[in-house]
Amino acid sequence: MGLKGRDVISIRDLSRDEIEEVLRGTRRMIPYAEGTKVGDQLAGRLLMLAFLEPSTRTRLSFETAMLRLGGKVASITDPALSSVKKGESLHDTIRMLSAYGDAIVLRHPNEGAGRLAAQASEKPVINAGDGAGQHPTQTLLDLATMQEAFGTLSGLRVVLLGDLRYGRTVHSLAHALAVFGAELVLASPPSLQLPEDVREDLEHQGATIREVDQLHQAVREADVLYVTRIQRERFADEAEYAKVAGSYRVDSALLAGAKTRLIVMHPLPRTTEIAPEIDGSPHAAYFRQAFLGVPTRMALLSLILTGKAV
Amino acid sequence: MRELKITPIKNGTVIDHIGNGLALEVLRIIGVKDLDKDSTVSVALHVRSQKLGWKDIVKVENMELSPRKVNAIALLAPTATISIIRDFKVREKRVVDLPERIVGIVRCPNPSCITNQREPVESEFDVARRRPVVLRCSYCERLVDDFLLHLA
């Protein structure tokens, strides 16, 4: 089944073949995202952006992707100014948007909003993050970054570092990596470990998972170090947050024994997890990762709206 | 048939081989309040069973279960068997079978799930694992194993 006309709500909606199709499309879209080629693949198409929760990177990269390929966007960027504020249900808001545009991108504070929107809409819906829930285009661009660096995803040893408990985007990434046969190594403060049920679910899908306490050792053997931000809002107590947030930091000392090819990734924004001194190192892949958000979304939008990504 | 400590019923449903201690949950699903007021409901708790060791039994007069309720029973009591009685005879015997999808029976325990907001939508779960049963919310993807605590 091709991606034309499809909803993308969770990474689970995409088969391995479909993910690979998006990754191939991403590579072809890079020159368009860089501006070295000018595209009109999406000329005449209108994308509706419904960002009912703040976002800079994701919204801008969707807009950029659409505009670079000759398409147009119309958006709700401030829910306070829309009828959502008047108590309109998400269901009704989406019905209206689906009557106006060719596809909808939704960011919403509640988990599962993407799925509900897909049911309400006659046009394809792309979930751009629903609360602490799914954010499949983040997972796609994460995969694109690893694939660009290594040429493959299978057999990669990926250390997931940070908030593995609440960071649900990490769960989606872990799921996708498991599908591609990567090895997952978990490193997190004790209070932020991967929930047992999520771990069991991943293992049930055949994932290879290991937990480590010694970050140094894990980093020495890793191909990818994927760092996440610890979210302040998850902690009731500022002191507890400071304690946990200060418990890991990626700096030159940590990377001293790493493989030459190790890449450090982060979905951004970062706070103190990665020292700025790493930015200039060949290991730093997080800004490249942020850039790849554009060609990844170009490829996905093209596949959904036209059935091809060239 | 030593288990027939409860009198036979003329018309209705017998739910047998309910896991020990789960009969009251099954009654909740059947919705005793909605029954014909002349119906008798008999419950046997902690009955010897060759198959299960101990089991519960529920008999309800003048009621046949809807498919939706059968699904719900499958969730709570996967070992249950359902017999439809007409004129004192077993007319139909069903083994409950957990469907792929559970709609409207369990609430999502995630307070931030869109199904717990004021949206026109019913809760819905996919069966992520069967033994033991683990459900995955079709909306927020939360995994739920303590669904008995979250019956709608």
XYZ file of C-alpha atoms in Angstrom:
462
model
C 0.000 0.000 0.000
C 1.444 3.368 -0.976
C 1.422 6.432 1.221
C -0.791 8.539 -1.038
C -3.802 9.801 0.887
C -2.684 8.127 4.110
C -2.788 9.437 7.675
C 0.450 9.311 9.638
C -0.473 9.387 13.287
C 1.977 6.983 14.879
C 5.163 5.394 13.611
C 3.293 2.104 14.069
C 1.109 3.144 11.109
C 4.078 2.711 8.773
C 5.533 -0.596 7.677
C 9.276 -1.049 7.363
C 8.963 -0.692 3.571
C 7.015 2.525 3.922
C 9.564 3.975 6.334
C 12.293 3.076 3.848
C 10.330 4.798 1.086
C 10.218 7.985 3.172
C 13.958 7.701 3.891
C 14.746 7.310 0.165
C 12.538 10.317 -0.567
C 14.323 12.288 2.145
C 17.680 11.766 0.420
C 16.245 12.989 -2.879
C 14.708 16.046 -1.219
C 17.935 17.282 0.390
C 18.928 19.573 -2.548
C 15.435 21.097 -2.530
C 15.648 21.657 1.231
C 19.077 23.268 0.784
C 17.751 25.490 -1.965
C 20.234 24.213 -4.567
C 17.305 22.840 -6.557
C 13.964 24.574 -6.965
C 10.903 22.375 -6.808
C 7.257 22.676 -7.731
C 6.143 19.168 -6.832
C 3.456 20.497 -4.503
C 2.327 23.490 -6.599
C -1.391 24.054 -6.193
C -1.557 22.069 -2.937
C -2.732 23.642 0.293
C -1.603 22.334 3.669
C -3.617 23.241 6.773
C -1.481 23.682 9.893
C -3.370 23.366 13.166
C -0.903 24.043 15.940
C -3.015 24.086 19.063
C 0.086 23.988 21.249
C 3.295 26.005 20.905
C 5.969 24.721 18.518
C 8.635 26.496 16.538
C 10.788 23.920 14.860
C 8.095 21.507 13.796
C 5.719 24.147 12.456
C 8.459 26.023 10.615
C 9.868 22.883 9.059
C 6.453 21.799 7.763
C 5.878 25.290 6.377
C 9.340 25.381 4.840
C 8.882 21.941 3.310
C 5.596 22.946 1.716
C 6.808 26.350 0.458
C 10.098 24.982 -0.945
C 8.116 22.535 -3.072
C 5.784 25.229 -4.419
C 2.836 24.474 -2.115
C 0.925 26.813 0.164
C 0.005 26.761 3.841
C -2.823 28.182 5.928
C -2.585 27.946 9.683
C -4.062 28.195 13.129
C -1.062 29.129 15.212
C -2.729 30.657 18.236
C -5.622 28.649 19.654
C -6.568 31.690 21.749
C -7.631 33.448 18.540
C -9.584 30.552 17.066
C -12.938 28.977 17.789
C -11.131 26.310 19.828
C -11.171 28.984 22.499
C -14.957 29.184 22.199
C -15.184 25.521 23.132
C -15.394 23.982 19.673
C -14.452 20.326 19.753
C -11.315 19.146 18.001
C -13.556 16.917 15.949
C -15.454 19.898 14.503
C -12.334 22.023 14.003
C -10.763 19.223 11.980
C -13.915 18.647 9.918
C -13.765 22.272 8.872
C -10.044 22.250 8.087
C -10.433 19.101 6.040
C -13.016 20.852 3.914
C -10.574 23.694 3.195
C -7.188 22.111 2.525
C -5.579 19.053 0.934
C -3.988 17.726 4.137
C -3.790 18.671 7.807
C -0.854 18.829 10.183
C -1.918 18.780 13.822
C -0.083 19.568 17.049
C -2.292 19.170 20.108
C -1.824 19.024 23.899
C -3.760 15.770 24.384
C -2.505 12.282 23.609
C -4.549 10.516 20.966
C -5.682 13.787 19.352
C -4.004 12.763 16.104
C -6.030 9.560 15.871
C -9.261 11.403 16.587
C -8.410 14.006 13.950
C -7.742 11.285 11.382
C -11.194 9.883 12.005
C -12.837 13.295 11.739
C -10.982 14.313 8.582
C -11.643 13.284 5.010
C -8.151 14.444 4.084
C -4.859 12.947 5.271
C -3.747 13.978 8.757
C -0.138 14.112 9.911
C 0.404 14.085 13.650
C 2.998 16.685 14.580
C 2.949 15.735 18.256
C 0.004 15.045 20.523
C 0.852 15.850 24.134
C 3.335 13.369 25.496
C 2.153 10.979 22.799
C 3.252 10.286 19.273
C 5.407 12.440 17.013
C 6.078 10.217 14.015
C 7.817 12.798 11.814
C 10.390 13.284 14.591
C 11.060 9.552 14.496
C 11.363 9.632 10.705
C 13.891 12.442 10.764
C 15.821 10.701 13.545
C 16.035 7.601 11.371
C 17.026 9.714 8.369
C 19.891 11.190 10.405
C 21.219 7.780 11.429
C 20.836 6.403 7.949
C 22.687 9.340 6.419
C 25.556 8.863 8.853
C 25.860 5.073 8.613
C 24.098 4.074 5.391
C 22.010 1.569 7.338
C 19.932 1.200 10.471
C 20.249 -2.487 11.104
C 22.899 -3.532 13.578
C 23.474 -0.015 14.898
C 24.078 0.209 18.609
C 22.023 3.138 19.855
C 22.336 4.487 23.393
C 19.178 6.269 24.511
C 20.130 8.685 27.271
C 17.930 10.781 29.514
C 14.220 10.800 30.202
C 13.113 7.417 28.930
C 10.059 7.384 31.135
C 8.011 10.366 30.025
C 9.709 11.068 26.715
C 7.221 9.227 24.553
C 8.997 10.254 21.363
C 11.827 8.055 22.593
C 9.342 5.194 22.757
C 8.380 5.718 19.100
C 12.039 5.877 18.122
C 12.790 2.723 20.089
C 9.934 0.971 18.323
C 11.205 1.986 14.886
C 14.797 1.029 15.711
C 13.569 -2.353 16.894
C 11.803 -2.828 13.555
C 15.110 -2.190 11.776
C 17.108 -4.490 14.038
C 19.163 -1.898 15.872
C 20.412 -2.686 19.358
C 19.043 -0.455 22.099
C 21.096 0.494 25.132
C 19.246 2.386 27.841
C 20.892 4.898 30.152
C 18.726 7.010 32.422
C 18.473 8.320 35.968
C 16.663 5.704 38.100
C 13.485 7.786 38.374
C 13.283 8.169 34.583
C 13.756 4.594 33.395
C 11.824 3.133 30.507
C 8.434 1.940 31.859
C 8.355 -1.821 32.281
C 5.286 -2.258 30.060
C 6.902 -0.317 27.211
C 10.042 -2.391 27.539
C 8.069 -5.631 27.490
C 6.186 -4.417 24.456
C 9.450 -3.657 22.632
C 10.928 -7.015 23.565
C 7.744 -8.651 22.406
C 8.475 -7.155 18.962
C 11.905 -8.724 19.022
C 13.931 -5.734 20.206
C 17.361 -6.256 21.720
C 17.508 -4.083 24.828
C 20.199 -3.622 27.418
C 20.320 -1.353 30.422
C 23.556 0.218 31.668
C 24.609 2.206 34.724
C 28.036 3.075 33.400
C 27.489 5.701 30.735
C 31.203 5.858 29.862
C 31.300 2.193 28.975
C 28.086 2.433 26.939
C 29.358 5.450 24.994
C 32.608 3.675 24.099
C 30.670 0.925 22.318
C 27.952 3.094 20.783
C 27.315 4.143 17.179
C 24.643 6.658 18.180
C 24.202 8.545 21.429
C 20.631 9.846 21.444
C 20.213 12.414 24.194
C 16.862 13.726 25.409
C 15.957 16.702 27.505
C 14.624 16.171 30.993
C 11.410 18.114 31.131
C 11.205 20.473 34.051
C 7.412 20.322 34.030
C 7.538 16.624 34.987
C 8.894 17.448 38.420
C 6.829 18.941 41.226
C 9.970 19.944 43.068
C 12.645 22.203 41.586
C 15.402 20.653 43.726
C 14.514 17.145 42.542
C 14.602 18.375 38.931
C 18.005 19.974 39.419
C 19.366 16.768 40.934
C 18.182 14.584 38.076
C 18.954 17.098 35.315
C 22.500 17.502 36.611
C 23.050 13.742 36.729
C 24.201 13.472 33.130
C 25.934 15.755 30.713
C 27.536 14.985 27.402
C 30.918 16.699 27.186
C 34.377 16.112 25.708
C 35.419 13.993 28.683
C 32.521 11.602 28.141
C 33.206 11.342 24.418
C 36.966 10.885 24.856
C 36.825 7.105 24.462
C 34.065 7.023 21.837
C 34.272 5.491 18.364
C 35.360 7.964 15.692
C 32.067 7.495 13.899
C 29.844 7.999 16.949
C 27.136 10.577 16.350
C 25.410 12.531 19.114
C 21.757 13.301 18.439
C 19.191 15.395 20.298
C 15.646 16.350 19.245
C 16.285 19.904 20.544
C 15.710 22.223 22.284
C 18.491 21.274 24.650
C 19.140 22.743 28.047
C 22.284 21.550 29.788
C 22.457 17.930 28.582
C 25.013 18.624 25.857
C 27.907 20.955 26.518
C 28.321 23.650 23.815
C 31.943 22.478 23.374
C 30.556 19.427 21.531
C 28.890 21.584 18.849
C 32.075 21.887 16.833
C 33.052 18.235 17.156
C 32.553 15.753 14.303
C 30.339 13.761 16.669
C 27.709 16.501 16.848
C 24.808 15.554 14.574
C 21.952 17.442 16.240
C 21.946 20.464 13.988
C 22.122 18.247 10.912
C 19.270 16.285 12.486
C 17.205 19.480 12.843
C 17.924 20.361 9.198
C 16.871 16.898 8.024
C 13.434 17.652 9.481
C 12.763 19.666 6.330
C 13.612 17.095 3.614
C 11.961 14.364 5.704
C 8.720 16.352 5.816
C 9.094 17.224 2.124
C 9.313 13.541 1.296
C 6.380 12.633 3.512
C 4.157 15.445 2.216
C 5.004 14.575 -1.394
C 4.285 10.896 -0.845
C 0.988 11.632 0.892
C -0.193 14.321 -1.530
C 1.133 13.002 -4.844
C 2.220 9.409 -4.229
C 5.841 10.119 -5.131
C 8.864 11.910 -3.727
C 11.229 13.028 -6.473
C -23.806 -32.137 37.953
C -22.968 -31.133 41.481
C -22.542 -27.529 40.466
C -26.296 -27.059 40.123
C -26.752 -25.678 43.586
C -28.795 -22.985 41.922
C -32.117 -23.919 40.382
C -32.321 -24.334 36.627
C -33.752 -21.433 34.657
C -36.420 -21.579 31.992
C -35.145 -18.888 29.696
C -31.974 -16.888 29.968
C -28.205 -17.115 30.063
C -25.762 -19.141 32.112
C -22.219 -17.863 32.283
C -20.048 -20.658 33.590
C -16.313 -21.083 34.161
C -15.841 -17.511 35.265
C -12.447 -17.128 36.946
C -12.695 -17.362 40.719
C -13.818 -14.070 42.267
C -14.789 -12.337 39.033
C -18.563 -12.959 39.090
C -19.370 -9.564 40.537
C -17.414 -7.840 37.767
C -19.325 -9.919 35.242
C -22.575 -8.770 36.853
C -21.458 -5.189 36.475
C -20.963 -5.732 32.774
C -24.289 -7.453 32.326
C -25.856 -4.397 33.924
C -28.192 -5.927 36.511
C -30.076 -2.662 36.814
C -31.207 -2.849 33.208
C -32.773 -6.282 33.551
C -36.451 -7.158 33.428
C -37.654 -6.628 36.991
C -39.077 -10.153 37.157
C -35.714 -11.710 36.274
C -33.863 -13.688 38.864
C -30.106 -13.390 38.956
C -28.224 -16.184 40.690
C -24.572 -16.016 41.513
C -22.413 -18.845 42.729
C -19.021 -17.897 44.071
C -16.146 -20.226 44.715
C -17.530 -23.382 43.155
C -15.345 -26.457 42.645
C -14.331 -26.904 39.022
C -12.405 -29.705 37.350
C -11.133 -27.316 34.694
C -10.226 -24.312 36.820
C -9.942 -25.555 40.392
C -12.381 -22.903 41.544
C -14.790 -20.863 39.510
C -17.792 -18.553 39.663
C -21.119 -18.968 37.874
C -23.765 -16.395 36.968
C -27.288 -17.237 35.800
C -29.658 -14.576 34.573
C -33.267 -15.219 33.682
C -34.945 -13.727 30.632
C -31.817 -12.215 29.131
C -29.598 -12.997 26.184
C -26.267 -11.224 26.016
C -25.500 -8.738 23.273
C -22.266 -9.309 21.326
C -20.812 -6.231 22.999
C -21.387 -7.692 26.439
C -19.956 -11.024 25.351
C -16.809 -9.153 24.310
C -16.627 -7.468 27.661
C -16.956 -10.790 29.443
C -14.202 -12.191 27.253
C -11.974 -9.439 28.568
C -12.693 -10.121 32.238
C -13.221 -13.832 32.154
C -11.492 -15.343 29.120
C -12.232 -18.875 30.370
C -16.016 -18.322 30.572
C -18.555 -20.326 28.612
C -21.958 -18.887 27.806
C -25.061 -21.035 27.430
C -28.304 -19.646 26.124
C -31.246 -21.447 27.740
C -34.671 -21.614 26.131
C -37.412 -23.668 27.743
C -34.977 -25.267 30.201
C -32.750 -26.545 27.396
C -29.312 -25.334 26.320
C -30.008 -23.984 22.837
C -26.666 -22.418 22.151
C -23.234 -22.682 23.730
C -20.579 -20.091 23.138
C -17.003 -19.984 24.202
C -16.068 -16.367 24.702
C -13.425 -15.115 22.362
C -11.493 -11.961 23.019
C -11.932 -9.733 19.964
C -9.089 -7.787 18.367
C -10.666 -4.532 19.429
C -12.508 -3.503 22.592
C -14.879 -0.565 22.166
C -16.551 1.396 24.953
C -16.006 -1.109 27.778
C -12.853 0.231 29.367
C -11.945 3.861 29.975
C -8.424 4.959 29.145
C -6.569 5.502 32.444
C -4.544 8.322 30.891
C -6.300 11.511 32.066
C -4.751 13.453 29.204
C -6.013 11.020 26.542
C -8.298 12.663 23.991
C -11.017 10.107 24.843
C -11.200 11.665 28.331
C -11.751 15.180 26.997
C -15.081 16.511 25.828
C -14.918 15.001 22.386
C -17.598 12.957 20.644
C -15.665 9.701 20.795
C -15.883 6.273 22.443
C -12.920 4.650 24.120
C -11.259 1.982 22.011
C -8.441 -0.480 22.660
C -6.511 -2.978 20.603
C -5.502 -6.196 22.297
C -1.712 -5.841 22.472
C -1.173 -9.177 24.197
C -3.521 -12.022 25.061
C -1.880 -13.893 27.942
C -2.062 -12.045 30.197
C -4.319 -9.542 28.488
C -2.735 -6.149 27.832
C -4.706 -3.502 25.977
C -3.333 -0.586 23.977
C -5.490 2.549 23.726
C -6.192 3.057 20.017
C -5.890 6.800 20.572
C -3.046 7.531 22.988
C -1.359 4.084 22.750
C -1.162 3.777 26.553
C -0.729 0.135 27.567
C -3.271 -1.009 30.148
C -3.119 -4.225 32.163
C -5.228 -3.162 35.155
C -8.332 -2.590 33.051
C -10.618 -4.038 35.741
C -10.021 -0.794 37.608
C -11.088 1.252 34.608
C -14.366 -0.231 33.442
C -16.523 2.379 31.757
